[in-house]
Amino acid sequence: QRDKSRSTKDEARNPDFILLLFHDQTEQKNIERMRADFVANASHELRTPLASLIGFIETLQGPAKNDVVAHERFLGIMLDQAERMSRLISDLLSLSRIEMKAHVHPETKVDLVKIVKHVADALGPLAMEMGVRIETDIENESERQMVAGDRDELVQVLENLVENAIKYGRDGEKILLSSAPIKDAISGAPFYAIKIRDYGPGIPAEHLPRLTERFYRVDVATSREQKGTGLGLAIVKHILTRHKGRLMVESVAGEGTTFQVRLPLPSHE
Ligand code: ADP
């Protein structure tokens, strides 16, 4: 309300209008909602094995107190549940560690050829145990494929993808791990493409866009059985973002899945 008795000096100091600033809070709200969803999902994922542990401990203290056979069986299940919690916590810690880091230092260069060979060797025994073999196909193997990056993180990217190929693609008998320099079809920009190809059952198309969401699993029962946490591809995505890289996937039902990791050449980031 305008006060007629106010002097011009007062008006200058206390004007009759207020400046209203509008901020679009949609993005901020989305981030907050995603964070709340994440905490709820993480708590739920941890609570499930914990509830099962409590249930078995109570049974062992009460009805199965003197049942030696039940003791043996229940302790085995309890160990599985505790290991599952431990895997979840270590994946959650990896994810939060990676999220807190900025972009990788452009001066630190690593050779993808060495990383691909290292991962193929490291996971060879696990693949054999699961009845598959890892084959590598590195273009110009004697030449180096240098990118700016963190060696341990890039090893983790390939390990997560090859472990998934072993776990979920094991109906086929081999996994092909290849690496080659290629040019982007549209921009012509050069980059290295590492492909992880399995010959397993494939992933139905409707799931492909959501694979890198935290805790997203195509088949929860299979993932649990294969000791999955639903965080592996979320970790891959975060590491690649830090490296200005990309993750692509192609899958054909019954024929298998190819994940492709693209990393820019150091001069074309
Ligand atoms: P998890 O820890 O469950 O393996 P990931 O984030 O690594 O989680 O993968 C998400 C889901 O994507 C898996 O649960 C699985 O259903 C599916 N998936 C990933 N890789 C493959 C693959 N090579 N073949 C078939 N399904 C796959």
Coordinates of C-alpha atoms and ligand atoms in Angstrom, one line a residue:
Q1 CA 0.0 0.0 0.0
R2 CA 1.3 3.4 -1.0
D3 CA 1.9 5.7 1.9
K4 CA 1.2 9.3 0.7
S5 CA 3.2 10.9 3.6
R6 CA 6.5 9.2 2.6
S7 CA 9.2 11.4 1.3
T8 CA 10.9 10.8 -2.1
K9 CA 14.1 9.9 -0.2
D10 CA 12.1 7.2 1.7
E11 CA 10.7 5.9 -1.5
A12 CA 14.1 5.6 -3.1
R13 CA 15.2 3.5 -0.1
N14 CA 11.9 1.5 0.3
P15 CA 10.4 1.4 -3.2
D16 CA 6.8 0.1 -3.7
F17 CA 7.8 -2.8 -5.9
I18 CA 9.7 -6.0 -5.3
L19 CA 11.9 -7.7 -7.8
L20 CA 10.8 -11.3 -8.2
L21 CA 13.4 -13.7 -9.5
F22 CA 12.2 -17.0 -10.9
H23 CA 14.5 -19.9 -11.0
D24 CA 13.5 -23.1 -12.8
Q25 CA 14.0 -25.7 -10.1
T26 CA 13.0 -28.7 -12.2
E27 CA 16.5 -29.9 -12.7
Q28 CA 17.5 -29.3 -9.0
K29 CA 14.3 -31.2 -8.0
N30 CA 15.1 -34.1 -10.3
I31 CA 18.6 -34.4 -8.8
E32 CA 17.1 -34.3 -5.3
R33 CA 14.5 -37.0 -6.3
M34 CA 17.2 -39.2 -7.9
R35 CA 19.3 -38.9 -4.7
A36 CA 16.4 -39.8 -2.5
D37 CA 15.5 -42.8 -4.8
F38 CA 19.1 -43.9 -4.7
V39 CA 19.2 -43.9 -0.9
A40 CA 15.9 -45.7 -0.7
N41 CA 17.1 -48.3 -3.3
A42 CA 20.5 -48.8 -1.5
S43 CA 18.8 -49.2 1.9
H44 CA 16.3 -51.7 0.4
E45 CA 19.1 -53.7 -1.2
L46 CA 21.0 -53.9 2.0
R47 CA 18.0 -54.6 4.2
T48 CA 16.9 -57.7 2.3
P49 CA 20.0 -59.8 3.1
L50 CA 20.2 -58.3 6.6
A51 CA 16.5 -59.4 7.3
S52 CA 17.4 -62.8 6.1
L53 CA 20.5 -63.0 8.3
I54 CA 18.4 -61.9 11.4
G55 CA 15.8 -64.5 10.5
F56 CA 18.4 -67.3 10.4
I57 CA 20.1 -66.2 13.6
E58 CA 16.8 -66.3 15.4
T59 CA 16.0 -69.7 14.0
L60 CA 19.4 -71.0 15.1
Q61 CA 19.0 -69.6 18.6
G62 CA 15.4 -71.0 18.9
P63 CA 13.7 -73.8 17.0
A64 CA 16.9 -75.2 15.3
K65 CA 19.1 -74.8 18.3
N66 CA 20.1 -78.5 18.5
D67 CA 19.7 -79.4 14.8
V68 CA 23.2 -80.0 13.5
V69 CA 22.1 -80.5 9.9
A70 CA 20.2 -77.2 9.9
H71 CA 23.2 -75.4 11.5
E72 CA 25.4 -76.4 8.5
R73 CA 22.9 -75.4 5.9
F74 CA 21.8 -72.1 7.5
L75 CA 25.4 -71.0 8.1
G76 CA 26.1 -71.5 4.4
I77 CA 23.1 -69.3 3.5
M78 CA 24.1 -66.7 6.1
L79 CA 27.6 -66.5 4.6
D80 CA 26.1 -66.0 1.1
Q81 CA 24.0 -63.1 2.4
A82 CA 26.9 -61.5 4.3
E83 CA 29.0 -61.7 1.2
R84 CA 26.2 -60.1 -0.8
M85 CA 26.1 -57.2 1.6
S86 CA 29.9 -56.9 1.4
R87 CA 29.7 -56.8 -2.5
L88 CA 27.0 -54.2 -2.3
I89 CA 28.9 -52.0 0.1
S90 CA 32.1 -52.2 -2.0
D91 CA 30.2 -51.3 -5.2
L92 CA 28.5 -48.4 -3.5
L93 CA 31.8 -47.1 -2.2
S94 CA 33.4 -47.4 -5.7
L95 CA 30.5 -45.5 -7.2
S96 CA 30.7 -42.7 -4.7
R97 CA 34.5 -42.5 -4.9
I98 CA 34.2 -42.1 -8.7
E99 CA 31.4 -39.6 -8.5
M100 CA 33.4 -37.3 -6.3
K101 CA 36.4 -37.2 -8.7
A102 CA 36.7 -34.5 -11.4
H103 CA 37.7 -35.3 -15.0
V104 CA 40.9 -37.4 -15.4
H105 CA 44.2 -35.7 -15.7
P106 CA 45.0 -35.2 -19.4
E107 CA 48.7 -35.7 -18.8
T108 CA 48.3 -39.3 -17.5
K109 CA 48.4 -41.6 -20.5
V110 CA 47.7 -45.3 -20.5
D111 CA 48.0 -48.0 -23.2
L112 CA 44.7 -49.7 -24.0
V113 CA 46.5 -52.7 -25.6
K114 CA 48.1 -53.5 -22.2
I115 CA 44.8 -53.0 -20.4
V116 CA 42.9 -55.3 -22.8
K117 CA 45.5 -58.1 -22.5
H118 CA 45.7 -57.7 -18.7
V119 CA 41.9 -58.1 -18.4
A120 CA 41.8 -61.1 -20.7
D121 CA 44.5 -62.8 -18.7
A122 CA 43.0 -61.9 -15.3
L123 CA 39.5 -63.2 -16.2
G124 CA 40.7 -66.2 -18.2
P125 CA 40.4 -68.6 -15.2
L126 CA 36.9 -67.4 -14.2
A127 CA 35.8 -67.8 -17.8
M128 CA 37.2 -71.3 -17.9
E129 CA 35.4 -72.2 -14.7
M130 CA 32.1 -71.0 -16.3
G131 CA 32.8 -73.0 -19.5
V132 CA 33.7 -70.1 -21.8
R133 CA 36.9 -68.8 -23.3
I134 CA 38.1 -65.3 -23.9
E135 CA 39.5 -64.5 -27.3
T136 CA 41.3 -61.2 -28.1
D137 CA 41.6 -59.4 -31.4
I138 CA 43.8 -56.3 -31.1
E139 CA 44.4 -54.3 -34.3
N140 CA 48.2 -53.7 -35.0
E141 CA 49.0 -55.4 -31.7
S142 CA 52.6 -54.2 -31.8
E143 CA 51.5 -50.5 -31.7
R144 CA 50.3 -48.8 -28.6
Q145 CA 46.8 -47.3 -28.2
M146 CA 47.3 -44.4 -25.9
V147 CA 44.5 -42.5 -24.1
A148 CA 44.4 -40.0 -21.3
G149 CA 43.1 -41.9 -18.3
D150 CA 43.3 -43.8 -15.0
R151 CA 44.6 -47.3 -15.6
D152 CA 42.8 -48.9 -12.6
E153 CA 39.5 -47.3 -13.5
L154 CA 39.8 -48.5 -17.2
V155 CA 40.7 -52.0 -16.0
Q156 CA 37.5 -51.9 -13.8
V157 CA 35.4 -50.8 -16.8
L158 CA 36.6 -53.8 -18.9
E159 CA 36.5 -56.2 -16.0
N160 CA 32.9 -55.3 -15.3
L161 CA 31.9 -55.8 -18.9
V162 CA 33.8 -59.0 -19.4
E163 CA 32.5 -60.4 -16.1
N164 CA 29.0 -59.7 -17.3
A165 CA 29.7 -61.4 -20.6
I166 CA 30.9 -64.4 -18.7
K167 CA 27.9 -64.4 -16.2
Y168 CA 25.1 -63.6 -18.6
G169 CA 26.4 -64.7 -22.0
R170 CA 27.6 -68.1 -20.9
D171 CA 25.3 -70.1 -23.2
G172 CA 27.8 -69.3 -26.0
E173 CA 31.2 -70.8 -25.8
K174 CA 33.3 -67.7 -26.4
I175 CA 33.7 -64.0 -25.6
L176 CA 35.5 -61.8 -28.1
L177 CA 37.4 -58.8 -26.7
S178 CA 38.6 -56.5 -29.5
S179 CA 40.3 -53.1 -29.7
A180 CA 40.9 -50.9 -32.7
P181 CA 41.2 -47.3 -33.7
I182 CA 38.1 -46.1 -35.7
K183 CA 36.5 -42.9 -36.9
D184 CA 33.1 -41.7 -35.9
A185 CA 30.7 -42.2 -38.8
I186 CA 29.2 -38.7 -38.5
S187 CA 31.8 -36.4 -37.0
G188 CA 34.9 -38.2 -38.3
A189 CA 36.5 -37.9 -34.9
P190 CA 39.1 -40.6 -34.2
F191 CA 38.8 -42.8 -31.1
Y192 CA 39.6 -46.2 -29.8
A193 CA 36.8 -48.7 -29.7
I194 CA 37.0 -51.7 -27.4
K195 CA 34.3 -54.3 -28.0
I196 CA 33.1 -57.0 -25.6
R197 CA 31.1 -59.5 -27.6
D198 CA 29.3 -62.5 -26.2
Y199 CA 27.2 -65.1 -27.9
G200 CA 24.7 -65.5 -25.0
P201 CA 20.9 -65.1 -24.9
G202 CA 21.0 -61.3 -25.5
I203 CA 19.1 -58.5 -23.8
P204 CA 15.5 -57.5 -24.9
A205 CA 15.5 -54.1 -26.6
E206 CA 13.2 -52.4 -24.1
H207 CA 15.8 -52.9 -21.4
L208 CA 18.8 -51.4 -23.3
P209 CA 18.3 -47.7 -22.5
R210 CA 18.1 -48.4 -18.7
L211 CA 21.0 -50.8 -18.2
T212 CA 23.3 -48.2 -16.7
E213 CA 20.8 -47.1 -14.1
R214 CA 21.8 -48.0 -10.5
F215 CA 20.3 -51.3 -9.4
Y216 CA 18.7 -51.9 -12.8
R217 CA 18.6 -55.6 -13.6
V218 CA 17.0 -57.3 -16.5
D219 CA 16.3 -60.4 -14.5
V220 CA 16.6 -60.0 -10.8
A221 CA 16.7 -63.7 -10.0
T222 CA 19.5 -64.5 -12.6
S223 CA 21.5 -61.4 -11.4
R224 CA 21.3 -62.5 -7.8
E225 CA 22.2 -66.0 -8.7
Q226 CA 25.2 -64.7 -10.6
K227 CA 26.2 -62.5 -7.6
G228 CA 25.2 -59.2 -9.3
T229 CA 24.5 -56.0 -7.5
G230 CA 23.0 -54.0 -10.3
L231 CA 25.7 -51.4 -9.9
G232 CA 28.3 -52.7 -12.4
L233 CA 27.2 -50.8 -15.5
A234 CA 26.5 -47.6 -13.4
I235 CA 30.1 -47.7 -12.3
V236 CA 31.2 -48.3 -16.0
K237 CA 29.1 -45.3 -17.1
H238 CA 30.6 -43.0 -14.4
I239 CA 34.2 -43.9 -15.2
L240 CA 33.7 -43.4 -18.9
T241 CA 32.0 -40.0 -18.4
R242 CA 35.1 -39.0 -16.4
H243 CA 37.2 -40.1 -19.4
K244 CA 35.0 -38.2 -21.9
G245 CA 34.2 -41.7 -23.3
R246 CA 31.0 -43.5 -24.2
L247 CA 29.3 -46.8 -23.7
M248 CA 27.2 -48.3 -26.5
V249 CA 25.3 -51.6 -26.6
E250 CA 23.8 -53.7 -29.4
S251 CA 22.0 -56.9 -28.6
V252 CA 20.1 -59.5 -30.7
A253 CA 17.9 -62.1 -28.9
G254 CA 19.5 -65.5 -29.2
E255 CA 22.6 -64.2 -30.9
G256 CA 24.3 -62.2 -28.1
T257 CA 25.4 -58.8 -26.9
T258 CA 28.1 -56.4 -27.9
F259 CA 29.1 -53.6 -25.5
Q260 CA 31.4 -51.0 -27.0
V261 CA 33.6 -48.6 -25.1
R262 CA 34.7 -45.5 -27.0
L263 CA 37.6 -43.5 -25.7
P264 CA 38.9 -40.3 -27.5
L265 CA 42.4 -40.1 -28.7
P266 CA 44.4 -37.7 -26.5
S267 CA 44.5 -34.9 -29.1
H268 CA 40.7 -35.2 -29.8
E269 CA 39.1 -35.1 -26.4
Ligands
ADP1 P1 24.7 -56.8 -12.1 O1 25.6 -56.5 -11.0 O2 23.4 -57.3 -11.8 O3 25.4 -57.7 -13.1 P2 25.1 -54.7 -14.0 O4 24.9 -53.2 -13.8 O5 26.5 -55.1 -14.3 O6 24.5 -55.4 -12.8 O7 24.2 -55.1 -15.3 C1 22.8 -54.8 -15.2 C2 22.0 -55.9 -15.8 O8 22.2 -56.0 -17.3 C3 22.3 -57.3 -15.3 O9 21.7 -57.6 -14.1 C4 21.9 -58.2 -16.5 O10 20.5 -58.5 -16.3 C5 22.1 -57.3 -17.7 N1 23.3 -57.6 -18.5 C6 24.5 -57.0 -18.4 N2 25.4 -57.5 -19.3 C7 24.8 -58.5 -20.0 C8 25.1 -59.4 -21.0 N3 26.3 -59.4 -21.5 N4 24.2 -60.3 -21.5 C9 22.9 -60.3 -21.0 N5 22.5 -59.4 -20.0 C10 23.4 -58.6 -19.5

